[in-house]
Coordinates of C-alpha atoms in Angstrom, one line a residue:
M114 CA 0.0 0.0 0.0
T115 CA 1.4 3.4 -1.0
K116 CA 2.0 5.8 1.8
R117 CA 0.1 9.1 1.9
K118 CA 2.3 12.1 1.1
I119 CA 2.4 15.3 3.0
V120 CA 4.3 18.5 2.3
L121 CA 5.5 20.3 5.4
A122 CA 6.5 24.0 5.5
F123 CA 9.9 23.4 7.2
S124 CA 12.2 25.9 8.9
G125 CA 14.3 23.5 10.9
G126 CA 13.0 25.0 14.1
L127 CA 11.5 23.3 17.0
D128 CA 7.8 23.2 15.9
T129 CA 8.5 21.9 12.4
S130 CA 11.1 19.5 13.6
Y131 CA 8.6 18.0 15.9
A132 CA 5.9 17.9 13.2
L133 CA 8.3 16.0 10.8
V134 CA 9.1 13.2 13.2
D135 CA 5.4 13.0 14.4
F136 CA 4.2 12.7 10.8
R137 CA 6.8 10.1 9.9
E138 CA 5.9 8.0 13.0
K139 CA 2.2 8.2 12.0
G140 CA 3.0 6.7 8.6
W141 CA 3.3 9.7 6.3
D142 CA 5.9 10.2 3.6
V143 CA 7.1 13.6 4.5
V144 CA 8.3 16.1 1.9
T145 CA 9.8 19.2 3.4
A146 CA 9.7 22.7 1.8
N147 CA 12.0 25.4 3.0
I148 CA 10.8 28.7 1.6
D149 CA 13.5 31.3 1.7
T150 CA 12.0 34.7 2.3
G151 CA 15.2 36.2 3.6
G152 CA 15.8 34.0 6.6
L153 CA 18.6 31.8 5.2
H154 CA 22.1 33.1 5.4
S155 CA 25.2 31.6 3.9
G156 CA 25.3 27.9 4.5
E157 CA 22.0 27.8 6.4
A158 CA 20.0 26.2 3.5
E159 CA 22.4 23.2 3.8
V160 CA 21.9 23.1 7.6
V161 CA 18.1 23.0 7.2
K162 CA 18.3 20.3 4.5
A163 CA 20.6 18.2 6.8
R164 CA 18.1 18.6 9.6
A165 CA 15.2 17.5 7.4
E166 CA 17.2 14.4 6.2
E167 CA 18.2 13.6 9.8
L168 CA 14.6 13.7 10.9
G169 CA 13.5 11.4 8.1
A170 CA 12.1 13.6 5.2
V171 CA 11.9 11.6 1.9
E172 CA 12.4 14.8 -0.2
H173 CA 13.6 18.3 0.6
H174 CA 12.8 21.4 -1.5
V175 CA 14.3 24.9 -1.2
V176 CA 12.5 27.7 -2.9
D177 CA 14.0 31.1 -3.2
A178 CA 11.1 33.5 -2.9
R179 CA 13.0 36.7 -1.9
A180 CA 12.6 38.6 -5.2
E181 CA 8.9 37.8 -5.3
L182 CA 8.3 38.8 -1.7
Y183 CA 10.0 42.1 -2.3
D184 CA 8.1 42.8 -5.5
R185 CA 4.7 41.8 -4.3
V186 CA 4.8 42.7 -0.6
V187 CA 7.7 45.0 0.4
T188 CA 7.4 47.6 -2.4
Y189 CA 3.7 48.2 -1.5
A190 CA 4.4 48.2 2.3
I191 CA 6.9 51.0 1.6
K192 CA 4.6 52.9 -0.7
A193 CA 1.9 52.6 2.0
N194 CA 4.4 53.6 4.8
Y195 CA 2.8 50.7 6.6
L196 CA 3.6 50.1 10.2
R197 CA 1.2 48.0 12.2
N198 CA -0.2 50.3 15.0
G199 CA 2.3 52.9 13.8
A200 CA 5.3 50.8 15.0
Y201 CA 5.6 47.3 13.6
P202 CA 6.5 46.6 10.0
S203 CA 4.6 43.2 10.0
C204 CA 8.0 41.4 9.8
V205 CA 7.4 37.7 9.2
G206 CA 3.6 38.0 9.1
A207 CA 3.3 39.3 5.6
E208 CA 5.9 36.8 4.4
R209 CA 3.7 33.9 5.4
L210 CA 1.5 34.6 2.4
I211 CA 4.3 34.0 0.0
Q212 CA 5.6 31.0 1.9
A213 CA 2.1 29.4 1.9
E214 CA 1.8 29.9 -1.8
K215 CA 5.1 28.2 -2.5
V216 CA 4.3 25.3 -0.2
V217 CA 1.1 24.8 -2.2
Q218 CA 3.1 24.8 -5.4
V219 CA 5.5 22.2 -4.1
A220 CA 2.5 20.1 -2.9
L221 CA 0.9 20.2 -6.4
E222 CA 4.2 19.4 -8.1
V223 CA 4.9 16.2 -6.0
G224 CA 1.2 15.1 -6.0
A225 CA 0.8 15.4 -2.2
D226 CA -2.4 14.4 -0.4
A227 CA -1.9 17.1 2.3
V228 CA 0.0 20.1 3.4
A229 CA 1.2 21.0 6.9
H230 CA 2.6 23.9 8.9
G231 CA 4.0 24.3 12.4
S232 CA 1.9 27.3 13.5
T233 CA 0.2 27.3 16.9
G234 CA -3.4 28.2 17.4
A235 CA -2.6 31.2 19.6
G236 CA -1.2 33.5 17.0
A237 CA -2.2 34.6 13.5
D238 CA 0.2 32.6 11.3
H239 CA -2.1 29.5 11.3
V240 CA -4.9 31.7 9.8
R241 CA -2.6 33.1 7.2
Y242 CA -1.4 29.7 6.1
D243 CA -4.9 28.2 6.0
A244 CA -6.4 31.2 4.1
V245 CA -3.9 30.8 1.3
I246 CA -4.0 27.1 1.1
R247 CA -7.8 27.0 1.0
A248 CA -7.8 29.6 -1.7
L249 CA -5.2 27.9 -3.9
A250 CA -5.8 24.2 -3.3
P251 CA -9.0 23.5 -1.4
H252 CA -8.7 19.8 -2.2
L253 CA -5.6 19.4 0.0
E254 CA -6.0 18.4 3.6
I255 CA -4.4 20.8 6.1
V256 CA -2.6 19.0 9.0
T257 CA -1.4 21.1 12.0
P258 CA -0.3 19.1 15.1
I259 CA 1.1 22.1 17.0
R260 CA -2.2 23.8 16.7
D261 CA -4.5 20.9 17.1
E262 CA -2.7 19.2 20.0
R263 CA -1.9 22.5 21.8
L264 CA 1.6 21.4 22.3
T265 CA 4.2 23.2 24.5
R266 CA 7.8 23.9 23.5
E267 CA 8.9 21.9 26.5
G268 CA 6.8 18.9 25.4
E269 CA 8.1 19.1 21.8
T270 CA 11.7 19.3 23.1
E271 CA 11.2 16.2 25.3
F272 CA 9.6 14.4 22.4
L273 CA 12.6 15.0 20.1
R274 CA 15.3 14.4 22.7
S275 CA 13.6 11.1 23.7
R276 CA 14.2 10.0 20.1
G277 CA 17.8 11.0 20.1
Y278 CA 17.5 14.4 18.3
Q279 CA 19.3 17.4 19.7
V280 CA 17.4 20.7 20.5
S281 CA 19.4 23.9 21.2
E282 CA 18.5 25.8 24.4
K283 CA 17.9 29.1 22.5
V284 CA 15.4 27.3 20.2
K285 CA 13.8 25.9 23.3
L286 CA 13.5 29.3 25.0
Y287 CA 12.6 31.6 22.1
S288 CA 10.6 31.3 18.9
I289 CA 12.6 33.2 16.3
N290 CA 11.4 33.8 12.8
E291 CA 13.8 35.7 10.5
G292 CA 12.9 37.1 7.1
L293 CA 13.7 39.8 4.6
I294 CA 11.2 42.2 6.2
G295 CA 12.5 41.5 9.7
T296 CA 12.9 39.1 12.6
S297 CA 10.2 38.3 15.1
I298 CA 11.1 37.0 18.6
G299 CA 8.7 35.5 21.1
G300 CA 9.5 34.2 24.5
E301 CA 8.6 34.3 28.2
E302 CA 9.2 38.1 28.4
T303 CA 6.7 38.8 25.6
Y304 CA 3.9 36.9 27.3
S305 CA 3.3 39.8 29.6
S306 CA 3.2 43.6 29.1
W307 CA 6.0 44.6 31.5
E308 CA 9.2 42.7 30.7
Y309 CA 11.7 43.4 27.9
L310 CA 13.7 40.9 26.0
P311 CA 17.2 40.2 27.4
E312 CA 20.3 41.0 25.3
S313 CA 20.7 37.3 24.5
A314 CA 17.4 37.1 22.7
W315 CA 18.2 39.6 20.0
T316 CA 19.7 38.0 16.9
Y317 CA 21.7 40.6 15.0
T318 CA 21.0 44.2 16.1
K319 CA 23.5 45.8 18.5
S320 CA 22.4 47.5 21.7
I321 CA 22.6 51.3 21.8
D322 CA 25.6 50.9 24.2
E323 CA 27.4 48.6 21.8
A324 CA 26.7 50.7 18.6
P325 CA 29.5 52.8 17.2
E326 CA 30.0 56.3 18.6
K327 CA 30.1 57.6 15.1
G328 CA 27.0 57.2 13.0
V329 CA 26.8 56.5 9.2
E330 CA 25.1 58.9 6.7
L331 CA 23.2 57.5 3.7
L332 CA 21.7 58.9 0.5
I333 CA 18.6 56.8 -0.3
S334 CA 17.1 57.4 -3.7
F335 CA 13.5 56.6 -4.9
E336 CA 11.9 56.6 -8.3
K337 CA 8.1 56.6 -8.3
G338 CA 8.1 55.4 -4.7
E339 CA 10.5 52.5 -5.3
V340 CA 14.0 52.3 -3.8
V341 CA 16.6 52.5 -6.6
S342 CA 19.8 53.1 -4.8
A343 CA 21.5 53.7 -1.4
V344 CA 24.9 55.2 -1.1
T345 CA 27.0 56.2 2.0
A346 CA 28.1 59.8 2.3
D347 CA 31.6 58.5 1.4
G348 CA 30.3 57.3 -1.9
E349 CA 30.1 53.6 -1.3
P350 CA 27.0 52.1 -2.8
L351 CA 25.1 49.4 -1.0
P352 CA 24.6 46.1 -3.0
N353 CA 21.9 46.4 -5.6
E354 CA 22.1 43.4 -7.9
N355 CA 18.7 42.0 -6.8
N356 CA 15.6 44.0 -6.0
Y357 CA 15.9 43.0 -2.3
D358 CA 19.6 43.7 -1.9
I359 CA 19.4 47.2 -0.5
L360 CA 16.8 46.1 2.1
S361 CA 19.1 43.2 3.1
A362 CA 22.1 45.5 3.4
L363 CA 20.2 48.0 5.5
N364 CA 19.2 45.3 7.9
V365 CA 22.9 44.6 8.5
L366 CA 24.1 48.2 8.5
G367 CA 21.2 49.4 10.6
G368 CA 21.6 46.5 13.0
E369 CA 25.3 47.5 13.5
H370 CA 24.2 51.0 14.6
G371 CA 21.5 49.7 17.0
V372 CA 18.6 50.6 14.7
G373 CA 15.5 48.5 14.4
R374 CA 14.7 46.9 17.7
G375 CA 11.3 47.0 19.3
I376 CA 8.5 45.2 21.0
H377 CA 5.1 45.5 19.4
M378 CA 1.8 45.0 21.2
G379 CA -1.5 45.0 19.5
S380 CA -4.7 43.0 18.7
T381 CA -4.4 40.0 16.5
M382 CA -6.9 39.0 13.8
V383 CA -8.2 36.3 16.2
G384 CA -9.1 38.9 18.7
N385 CA -6.5 38.6 21.5
L386 CA -3.9 41.0 22.5
A387 CA -0.4 39.9 21.7
R388 CA 3.2 41.1 22.2
V389 CA 6.2 40.3 20.0
G390 CA 9.8 41.4 19.8
F391 CA 11.1 42.4 16.4
E392 CA 14.3 43.5 14.6
A393 CA 13.6 45.4 11.3
P394 CA 16.3 48.0 10.6
G395 CA 15.9 48.0 6.9
M396 CA 12.1 48.5 6.7
L397 CA 12.1 51.2 9.4
I398 CA 14.9 53.1 7.6
L399 CA 13.2 52.9 4.1
I400 CA 9.8 53.8 5.4
A401 CA 11.1 56.8 7.3
A402 CA 13.0 58.0 4.2
H403 CA 10.1 57.3 1.9
R404 CA 7.6 59.2 4.2
E405 CA 10.0 62.2 4.3
L406 CA 10.2 62.3 0.6
E407 CA 6.4 62.2 0.3
K408 CA 6.2 65.2 2.6
L409 CA 8.2 67.2 0.0
V410 CA 6.2 66.2 -3.1
L411 CA 2.7 65.2 -2.1
S412 CA -0.1 67.6 -1.2
N413 CA -1.6 67.6 2.3
R414 CA -4.8 65.9 1.0
Q415 CA -2.7 63.2 -0.8
Q416 CA -0.8 62.5 2.4
A417 CA -3.9 62.3 4.6
T418 CA -5.7 60.0 2.2
K419 CA -2.7 57.8 1.7
A420 CA -2.2 57.5 5.5
T421 CA -5.8 56.1 5.8
L422 CA -5.9 53.9 2.8
G423 CA -2.2 52.7 3.2
N424 CA -2.9 51.7 6.7
T425 CA -6.0 49.8 5.7
Y426 CA -4.2 48.0 2.9
G427 CA -1.3 47.1 5.3
D428 CA -3.7 45.8 8.0
L429 CA -5.5 43.6 5.4
L430 CA -2.2 42.3 4.1
H431 CA -1.0 41.6 7.6
E432 CA -4.3 39.7 8.3
A433 CA -4.0 37.5 5.2
V434 CA -6.8 39.2 3.2
Y435 CA -4.8 38.9 0.0
F436 CA -7.2 37.5 -2.6
D437 CA -10.0 39.9 -2.1
P438 CA -10.3 42.2 -5.2
I439 CA -10.2 45.3 -3.0
M440 CA -6.4 44.7 -2.7
D441 CA -5.9 45.3 -6.4
D442 CA -7.8 48.6 -6.0
F443 CA -5.6 49.6 -3.1
R444 CA -2.4 48.8 -5.1
A445 CA -3.7 50.8 -8.1
F446 CA -4.2 53.8 -5.7
L447 CA -0.8 53.4 -4.2
D448 CA 0.9 53.2 -7.6
S449 CA -0.9 56.3 -8.8
S450 CA 0.0 58.2 -5.6
Q451 CA 3.8 57.6 -6.3
T452 CA 4.0 59.3 -9.7
R453 CA 6.1 62.2 -8.3
V454 CA 7.7 60.4 -5.4
T455 CA 11.1 60.6 -7.0
G456 CA 14.2 62.0 -5.3
T457 CA 16.9 61.5 -2.6
V458 CA 16.8 61.5 1.2
R459 CA 19.7 62.0 3.5
V460 CA 19.5 59.7 6.5
L461 CA 21.8 59.4 9.5
L462 CA 21.9 56.1 11.5
H463 CA 23.3 56.8 15.0
K464 CA 23.0 54.9 18.3
G465 CA 19.6 53.5 17.5
N466 CA 18.2 56.6 15.8
I467 CA 17.1 57.2 12.3
V468 CA 17.8 60.9 11.7
L469 CA 16.3 62.5 8.6
L470 CA 18.8 65.2 7.5
G471 CA 17.2 66.4 4.3
S472 CA 15.5 65.6 1.0
K473 CA 15.4 66.8 -2.5
S474 CA 13.3 66.1 -5.6
P475 CA 12.6 67.6 -9.0
Y476 CA 9.0 67.6 -7.9
S477 CA 9.6 69.5 -4.7
L478 CA 6.6 71.6 -3.6
L479 CA 9.0 73.6 -1.4
D480 CA 11.2 74.6 -4.3
A481 CA 8.1 75.4 -6.4
A482 CA 6.8 77.7 -3.7
T483 CA 10.2 79.4 -3.4
R484 CA 10.3 80.0 -7.2
S485 CA 6.8 81.5 -6.9
G486 CA 8.0 83.9 -4.3
V487 CA 6.7 82.2 -1.2
V488 CA 9.3 81.9 1.6
Y489 CA 7.9 80.5 4.9
G490 CA 8.5 82.9 7.8
H491 CA 9.6 85.8 5.5
G492 CA 6.7 86.6 3.3
S493 CA 5.3 86.2 -0.2
S494 CA 5.1 88.2 -3.4
L495 CA 1.9 86.4 -4.2
W496 CA -0.2 88.3 -1.6
T497 CA -0.1 91.6 0.2
G498 CA -0.1 92.2 3.9
E499 CA -3.7 93.4 3.7
Q500 CA -4.7 90.1 2.0
A501 CA -2.9 88.2 4.6
R502 CA -4.8 90.0 7.4
A503 CA -8.1 89.4 5.6
F504 CA -7.3 85.7 5.3
A505 CA -6.5 85.4 9.0
H506 CA -9.7 87.3 9.9
M507 CA -11.9 85.0 7.8
Y508 CA -10.0 81.9 9.0
S509 CA -10.9 82.8 12.6
V510 CA -14.6 83.2 12.0
P511 CA -15.7 79.5 12.4
G512 CA -13.8 79.3 15.7
A513 CA -15.3 82.5 17.0
I514 CA -18.8 81.4 16.1
A515 CA -18.4 78.0 17.8
R516 CA -17.1 79.6 20.9
A517 CA -20.0 82.0 21.1
A518 CA -22.5 79.1 20.6
A519 CA -20.9 77.2 23.4
D520 CA -21.5 80.0 25.9
P521 CA -24.6 82.0 24.9
A522 CA -24.4 84.1 28.1
E523 CA -21.4 85.8 26.8

């Protein structure tokens, strides 16, 4: 009798290591799919493959999805200036959409009967995976032992060690998910609202104390809202062969200068309040620079409307609402809004800070105003002092009326 085949989204971490062994012992042929969305560094793909083979996978697939993630997710997150609750760049959450798609592709290629992921039922990742899988391959069974059996990390560790497999202490203590957008870190300290992650939990960003005394200045250039280059003030360009290279380089450079750490707390799509540590230097730098350039070239109404629609788009993306047609409408708006978002921003990274030093653009509204004779704080050749006085008088009328209505006795 032919064994049933299951494709497991495999990272080599504790949860998916447990799932692989569990499936194999239950009689499945397990095919592992390691989807690289920026979490694999030099040599790590081989380490994950070796782990999969050690645990008994019959096949192992590595899919490089970095370019697609950047093109379909990152570019629009930057155009939207999206930070969840104004702080969190969605990190690994948005990457799950691409990972789930690629896992489904592998499952269809190998003729699998089911797909599996190692998400718990307490967070949002299991919803993201399920939403994509059901949209793309509703005939495939979804198997999720970590979610269904409500397993603990201690229990999974004991299970693996009892069968002779090693589990590192850091993996046991913290759930770490690294990707192109950023790294998320969950552990005992994030289960409450008071404690902060210890230095040992952070993966690559330096503390402010350890960051260099001298910062680094960058010139980041955009064309129609998309990052096209980043150069240090000394003239050294950041890598730019692939569309995601600048973001990757900024993750490293920003991390060296203590930029990008944070702990985000907010409501999840399943309704509970959650807290997670994150490291995302690159996205925080690019969004800060992009927003500064938009201030120079977009009207107030454009900026206000973008802030609302961009945040809505980002929230829906974060919550795995990807296949609703409204998302195409949002992207069309975002693309249109970026027609004049072309220029360069000066950014200083220093001791955990992103300091915006200046910006320039051929579409600068400030330059256009100056050419028209308007200089803030000094005056304008476009109106007289008498006209300015009349404007101030008329502008104050609604407030005066409201104040009088609030206190009729006066």
